[in-house]
Amino acid sequence: MGPLTRTVELFYDVLSPYSWLGFEILCRYQNIWNINLQLRPSLITGIMKDSGNKPPGLLPRKGLYMANDLKLLRHHLQIPIHFPKDFLSVMLEKGSLSAMRFLTAVNLEHPEMLEKASRELWMRVWSRNEDITEPQSILAAAEKAGMPAEQAQGLLEKIATPKVKNQLKETTEAACRYGAFGLPITVAHVDGQTHMLFGSDRMELLAHLLGNQVQWLTPVIPALW
């Protein structure tokens, strides 16, 4: 009898670059670590408001550190992450509400497409400096992810429905109950215990909790570059 599969939840928002890093690491390791990875689209602005936290870009020194940090991590993890040209506008004005509602709809009706659709939205905002707020931009990301146009349009039309809005709200509130003050958070359910880890730089600790070791892998999707 093989080792038991452990459940690991990743709460994320495509507005968060560190969420992308954590997402890619977990996608690379989920089979090696024998985990049941559950992707949880959430709304970072709701978590910030609930916790009283503020975006790092509002503190100049923290924003500068973040820019340098992401540059180093881009090469270390081989993820093509780049600061948007108008960072503050992207983070503080445009936001990600429509995109995260769309991913919530994807998760409700076509969860098998969630990983690819999430990645394509990250690629738009954090790699190619493209918009993720306009409907056509979301549809373009869905098409790039391999989703049929009719299916994507149907999901987009549902983002304003109570079902989708309530689900995103409930998932965001679940992250807050776990203690989130930002994203990403990884919640590991191991041996009857629940561990919440903040950020993308806690994967070695996650591996320890799971009884594994980290041997950094090359990307499973070379096309990221």
Tab-separated table of C-alpha atoms in Angstrom:
chain	number	residue	atom	x	y	z
A	1	MET	CA	0.000	0.000	0.000
A	2	GLY	CA	1.466	3.341	-1.062
A	3	PRO	CA	1.605	6.553	0.956
A	4	LEU	CA	-1.638	8.370	1.567
A	5	THR	CA	-2.465	11.341	-0.610
A	6	ARG	CA	-2.535	14.583	1.396
A	7	THR	CA	-4.751	17.521	0.492
A	8	VAL	CA	-3.091	20.878	-0.141
A	9	GLU	CA	-5.182	23.960	-0.915
A	10	LEU	CA	-3.715	26.951	-2.730
A	11	PHE	CA	-5.626	30.215	-2.294
A	12	TYR	CA	-4.542	32.670	-4.961
A	13	ASP	CA	-5.362	35.732	-7.036
A	14	VAL	CA	-3.841	36.397	-10.465
A	15	LEU	CA	-3.196	39.956	-9.316
A	16	SER	CA	-0.570	38.512	-6.959
A	17	PRO	CA	2.790	37.655	-8.607
A	18	TYR	CA	3.869	35.573	-5.639
A	19	SER	CA	0.686	33.541	-6.078
A	20	TRP	CA	1.935	32.668	-9.566
A	21	LEU	CA	5.264	31.479	-8.185
A	22	GLY	CA	3.590	29.296	-5.556
A	23	PHE	CA	1.136	27.985	-8.135
A	24	GLU	CA	3.861	26.857	-10.530
A	25	ILE	CA	5.915	25.219	-7.800
A	26	LEU	CA	2.933	23.231	-6.542
A	27	CYS	CA	1.914	22.253	-10.056
A	28	ARG	CA	5.436	20.908	-10.623
A	29	TYR	CA	5.537	18.951	-7.372
A	30	GLN	CA	1.986	17.712	-6.878
A	31	ASN	CA	2.650	14.254	-8.324
A	32	ILE	CA	6.109	13.889	-6.793
A	33	TRP	CA	4.802	14.818	-3.354
A	34	ASN	CA	1.634	12.773	-3.841
A	35	ILE	CA	-0.689	15.623	-2.943
A	36	ASN	CA	-4.262	16.352	-3.902
A	37	LEU	CA	-3.784	19.955	-5.018
A	38	GLN	CA	-6.963	22.005	-4.785
A	39	LEU	CA	-6.825	25.413	-6.474
A	40	ARG	CA	-8.903	28.090	-4.703
A	41	PRO	CA	-9.466	31.299	-6.700
A	42	SER	CA	-9.794	34.111	-4.130
A	43	LEU	CA	-9.929	37.902	-4.057
A	44	ILE	CA	-6.843	39.524	-2.602
A	45	THR	CA	-8.539	42.889	-2.071
A	46	GLY	CA	-11.114	41.231	0.175
A	47	ILE	CA	-8.387	39.590	2.229
A	48	MET	CA	-6.435	42.843	2.507
A	49	LYS	CA	-9.539	44.671	3.694
A	50	ASP	CA	-10.480	41.969	6.186
A	51	SER	CA	-6.978	41.828	7.687
A	52	GLY	CA	-6.126	45.530	7.518
A	53	ASN	CA	-3.110	44.830	5.330
A	54	LYS	CA	-1.948	47.059	2.448
A	55	PRO	CA	-0.388	46.313	-0.965
A	56	PRO	CA	3.439	46.334	-0.902
A	57	GLY	CA	3.575	48.948	-3.663
A	58	LEU	CA	2.214	51.571	-1.260
A	59	LEU	CA	5.467	51.424	0.697
A	60	PRO	CA	8.281	52.604	-1.630
A	61	ARG	CA	11.077	50.568	-0.052
A	62	LYS	CA	8.948	47.432	-0.059
A	63	GLY	CA	7.954	48.036	-3.663
A	64	LEU	CA	11.591	48.395	-4.711
A	65	TYR	CA	12.506	45.215	-2.859
A	66	MET	CA	9.604	43.393	-4.515
A	67	ALA	CA	10.785	44.425	-7.993
A	68	ASN	CA	14.311	43.125	-7.336
A	69	ASP	CA	13.006	40.005	-5.607
A	70	LEU	CA	10.787	39.041	-8.531
A	71	LYS	CA	13.649	39.580	-10.958
A	72	LEU	CA	15.808	37.086	-9.047
A	73	LEU	CA	12.953	34.618	-8.662
A	74	ARG	CA	12.183	34.840	-12.382
A	75	HIS	CA	15.561	33.308	-13.162
A	76	HIS	CA	15.683	30.951	-10.189
A	77	LEU	CA	12.283	29.371	-10.854
A	78	GLN	CA	12.289	29.924	-14.630
A	79	ILE	CA	8.954	31.698	-14.661
A	80	PRO	CA	8.736	34.677	-17.069
A	81	ILE	CA	7.479	37.192	-14.544
A	82	HIS	CA	7.866	40.920	-15.252
A	83	PHE	CA	6.514	44.007	-13.500
A	84	PRO	CA	3.613	45.642	-15.374
A	85	LYS	CA	4.576	49.040	-16.764
A	86	ASP	CA	1.900	50.832	-14.751
A	87	PHE	CA	2.162	48.734	-11.618
A	88	LEU	CA	0.105	50.914	-9.271
A	89	SER	CA	-2.722	51.277	-11.774
A	90	VAL	CA	-2.853	47.521	-12.292
A	91	MET	CA	-2.810	46.788	-8.567
A	92	LEU	CA	-4.890	49.610	-7.127
A	93	GLU	CA	-7.243	50.740	-9.888
A	94	LYS	CA	-7.923	47.890	-12.297
A	95	GLY	CA	-7.810	44.984	-9.872
A	96	SER	CA	-8.825	41.422	-10.680
A	97	LEU	CA	-12.491	41.077	-9.740
A	98	SER	CA	-13.767	40.030	-13.180
A	99	ALA	CA	-10.817	37.689	-13.746
A	100	MET	CA	-11.266	35.955	-10.402
A	101	ARG	CA	-15.012	35.638	-10.913
A	102	PHE	CA	-14.278	34.066	-14.277
A	103	LEU	CA	-11.866	31.573	-12.701
A	104	THR	CA	-14.470	30.839	-10.052
A	105	ALA	CA	-16.968	30.033	-12.808
A	106	VAL	CA	-14.348	27.837	-14.482
A	107	ASN	CA	-13.771	25.992	-11.212
A	108	LEU	CA	-17.496	25.457	-10.710
A	109	GLU	CA	-18.231	24.093	-14.175
A	110	HIS	CA	-14.969	23.016	-15.809
A	111	PRO	CA	-12.379	22.504	-13.047
A	112	GLU	CA	-10.148	20.578	-15.432
A	113	MET	CA	-9.484	23.909	-17.191
A	114	LEU	CA	-8.684	25.910	-14.064
A	115	GLU	CA	-4.915	25.409	-14.042
A	116	LYS	CA	-4.419	26.462	-17.662
A	117	ALA	CA	-6.882	29.361	-17.503
A	118	SER	CA	-5.252	30.704	-14.339
A	119	ARG	CA	-1.790	30.469	-15.885
A	120	GLU	CA	-2.877	32.346	-19.007
A	121	LEU	CA	-4.302	35.206	-16.951
A	122	TRP	CA	-1.042	35.455	-15.005
A	123	MET	CA	0.836	35.415	-18.302
A	124	ARG	CA	-1.203	38.359	-19.560
A	125	VAL	CA	-0.744	40.652	-16.591
A	126	TRP	CA	2.633	39.522	-15.206
A	127	SER	CA	4.512	38.505	-18.337
A	128	ARG	CA	3.115	40.341	-21.352
A	129	ASN	CA	1.833	43.537	-19.704
A	130	GLU	CA	-1.688	42.929	-21.018
A	131	ASP	CA	-5.037	43.777	-19.517
A	132	ILE	CA	-7.085	41.265	-17.499
A	133	THR	CA	-10.118	43.425	-16.782
A	134	GLU	CA	-11.827	43.668	-20.163
A	135	PRO	CA	-14.112	40.812	-21.299
A	136	GLN	CA	-12.211	40.314	-24.563
A	137	SER	CA	-8.951	40.008	-22.642
A	138	ILE	CA	-10.400	37.287	-20.409
A	139	LEU	CA	-11.769	35.469	-23.457
A	140	ALA	CA	-8.356	35.690	-25.129
A	141	ALA	CA	-6.738	34.089	-22.082
A	142	ALA	CA	-9.359	31.343	-22.090
A	143	GLU	CA	-8.747	30.664	-25.785
A	144	LYS	CA	-5.001	30.518	-25.175
A	145	ALA	CA	-5.691	27.979	-22.430
A	146	GLY	CA	-7.472	25.775	-24.962
A	147	MET	CA	-11.040	26.535	-23.990
A	148	PRO	CA	-13.636	26.506	-26.794
A	149	ALA	CA	-14.914	30.009	-27.548
A	150	GLU	CA	-18.544	29.110	-26.884
A	151	GLN	CA	-17.663	27.586	-23.523
A	152	ALA	CA	-15.586	30.605	-22.499
A	153	GLN	CA	-18.321	33.026	-23.522
A	154	GLY	CA	-20.872	31.054	-21.519
A	155	LEU	CA	-18.685	31.194	-18.407
A	156	LEU	CA	-18.028	34.893	-18.854
A	157	GLU	CA	-21.755	35.549	-18.965
A	158	LYS	CA	-22.096	33.905	-15.549
A	159	ILE	CA	-19.584	36.028	-13.629
A	160	ALA	CA	-22.294	38.411	-12.422
A	161	THR	CA	-24.610	35.644	-11.198
A	162	PRO	CA	-25.206	35.195	-7.451
A	163	LYS	CA	-23.791	31.662	-7.614
A	164	VAL	CA	-20.398	32.770	-8.885
A	165	LYS	CA	-20.218	35.930	-6.787
A	166	ASN	CA	-21.150	34.037	-3.625
A	167	GLN	CA	-18.646	31.264	-4.330
A	168	LEU	CA	-15.776	33.741	-4.721
A	169	LYS	CA	-16.886	35.483	-1.540
A	170	GLU	CA	-17.058	32.180	0.357
A	171	THR	CA	-13.612	31.075	-0.836
A	172	THR	CA	-12.115	34.433	0.133
A	173	GLU	CA	-13.764	34.211	3.559
A	174	ALA	CA	-12.391	30.678	3.960
A	175	ALA	CA	-8.880	32.042	3.353
A	176	CYS	CA	-9.516	34.686	6.013
A	177	ARG	CA	-10.660	32.039	8.486
A	178	TYR	CA	-7.379	30.212	7.930
A	179	GLY	CA	-5.633	33.434	8.928
A	180	ALA	CA	-4.756	34.939	5.538
A	181	PHE	CA	-3.531	38.534	5.439
A	182	GLY	CA	-2.403	38.357	1.805
A	183	LEU	CA	-1.891	35.802	-0.940
A	184	PRO	CA	-0.881	33.181	-1.710
A	185	ILE	CA	-1.609	30.949	1.215
A	186	THR	CA	-1.047	27.222	1.108
A	187	VAL	CA	-3.133	25.134	3.487
A	188	ALA	CA	-1.830	21.626	4.091
A	189	HIS	CA	-3.992	18.968	5.731
A	190	VAL	CA	-1.579	16.403	7.137
A	191	ASP	CA	-2.189	13.675	9.731
A	192	GLY	CA	-5.329	15.329	11.033
A	193	GLN	CA	-3.678	18.732	11.392
A	194	THR	CA	-4.067	21.883	9.311
A	195	HIS	CA	-1.108	24.132	8.545
A	196	MET	CA	-1.423	27.546	6.870
A	197	LEU	CA	1.694	28.848	5.138
A	198	PHE	CA	1.906	32.345	3.665
A	199	GLY	CA	3.836	33.233	0.537
A	200	SER	CA	5.627	31.337	-2.199
A	201	ASP	CA	8.841	30.957	-0.190
A	202	ARG	CA	7.555	28.352	2.266
A	203	MET	CA	7.707	25.368	-0.068
A	204	GLU	CA	10.643	23.775	1.724
A	205	LEU	CA	8.646	23.975	4.949
A	206	LEU	CA	5.644	22.483	3.146
A	207	ALA	CA	7.860	19.666	1.898
A	208	HIS	CA	9.005	19.070	5.473
A	209	LEU	CA	5.404	18.887	6.705
A	210	LEU	CA	4.642	16.407	3.944
A	211	GLY	CA	7.731	14.335	4.741
A	212	ASN	CA	9.482	15.237	1.488
A	213	GLN	CA	12.577	17.081	0.378
A	214	VAL	CA	12.857	19.778	-2.269
A	215	GLN	CA	15.068	19.106	-5.260
A	216	TRP	CA	14.241	22.026	-7.524
A	217	LEU	CA	12.696	20.939	-10.782
A	218	THR	CA	12.832	22.549	-14.179
A	219	PRO	CA	9.476	23.812	-15.487
A	220	VAL	CA	7.018	21.200	-16.689
A	221	ILE	CA	5.921	23.692	-19.328
A	222	PRO	CA	8.967	25.068	-21.202
A	223	ALA	CA	6.644	27.305	-23.213
A	224	LEU	CA	6.426	29.589	-20.179
A	225	TRP	CA	9.561	31.175	-21.584
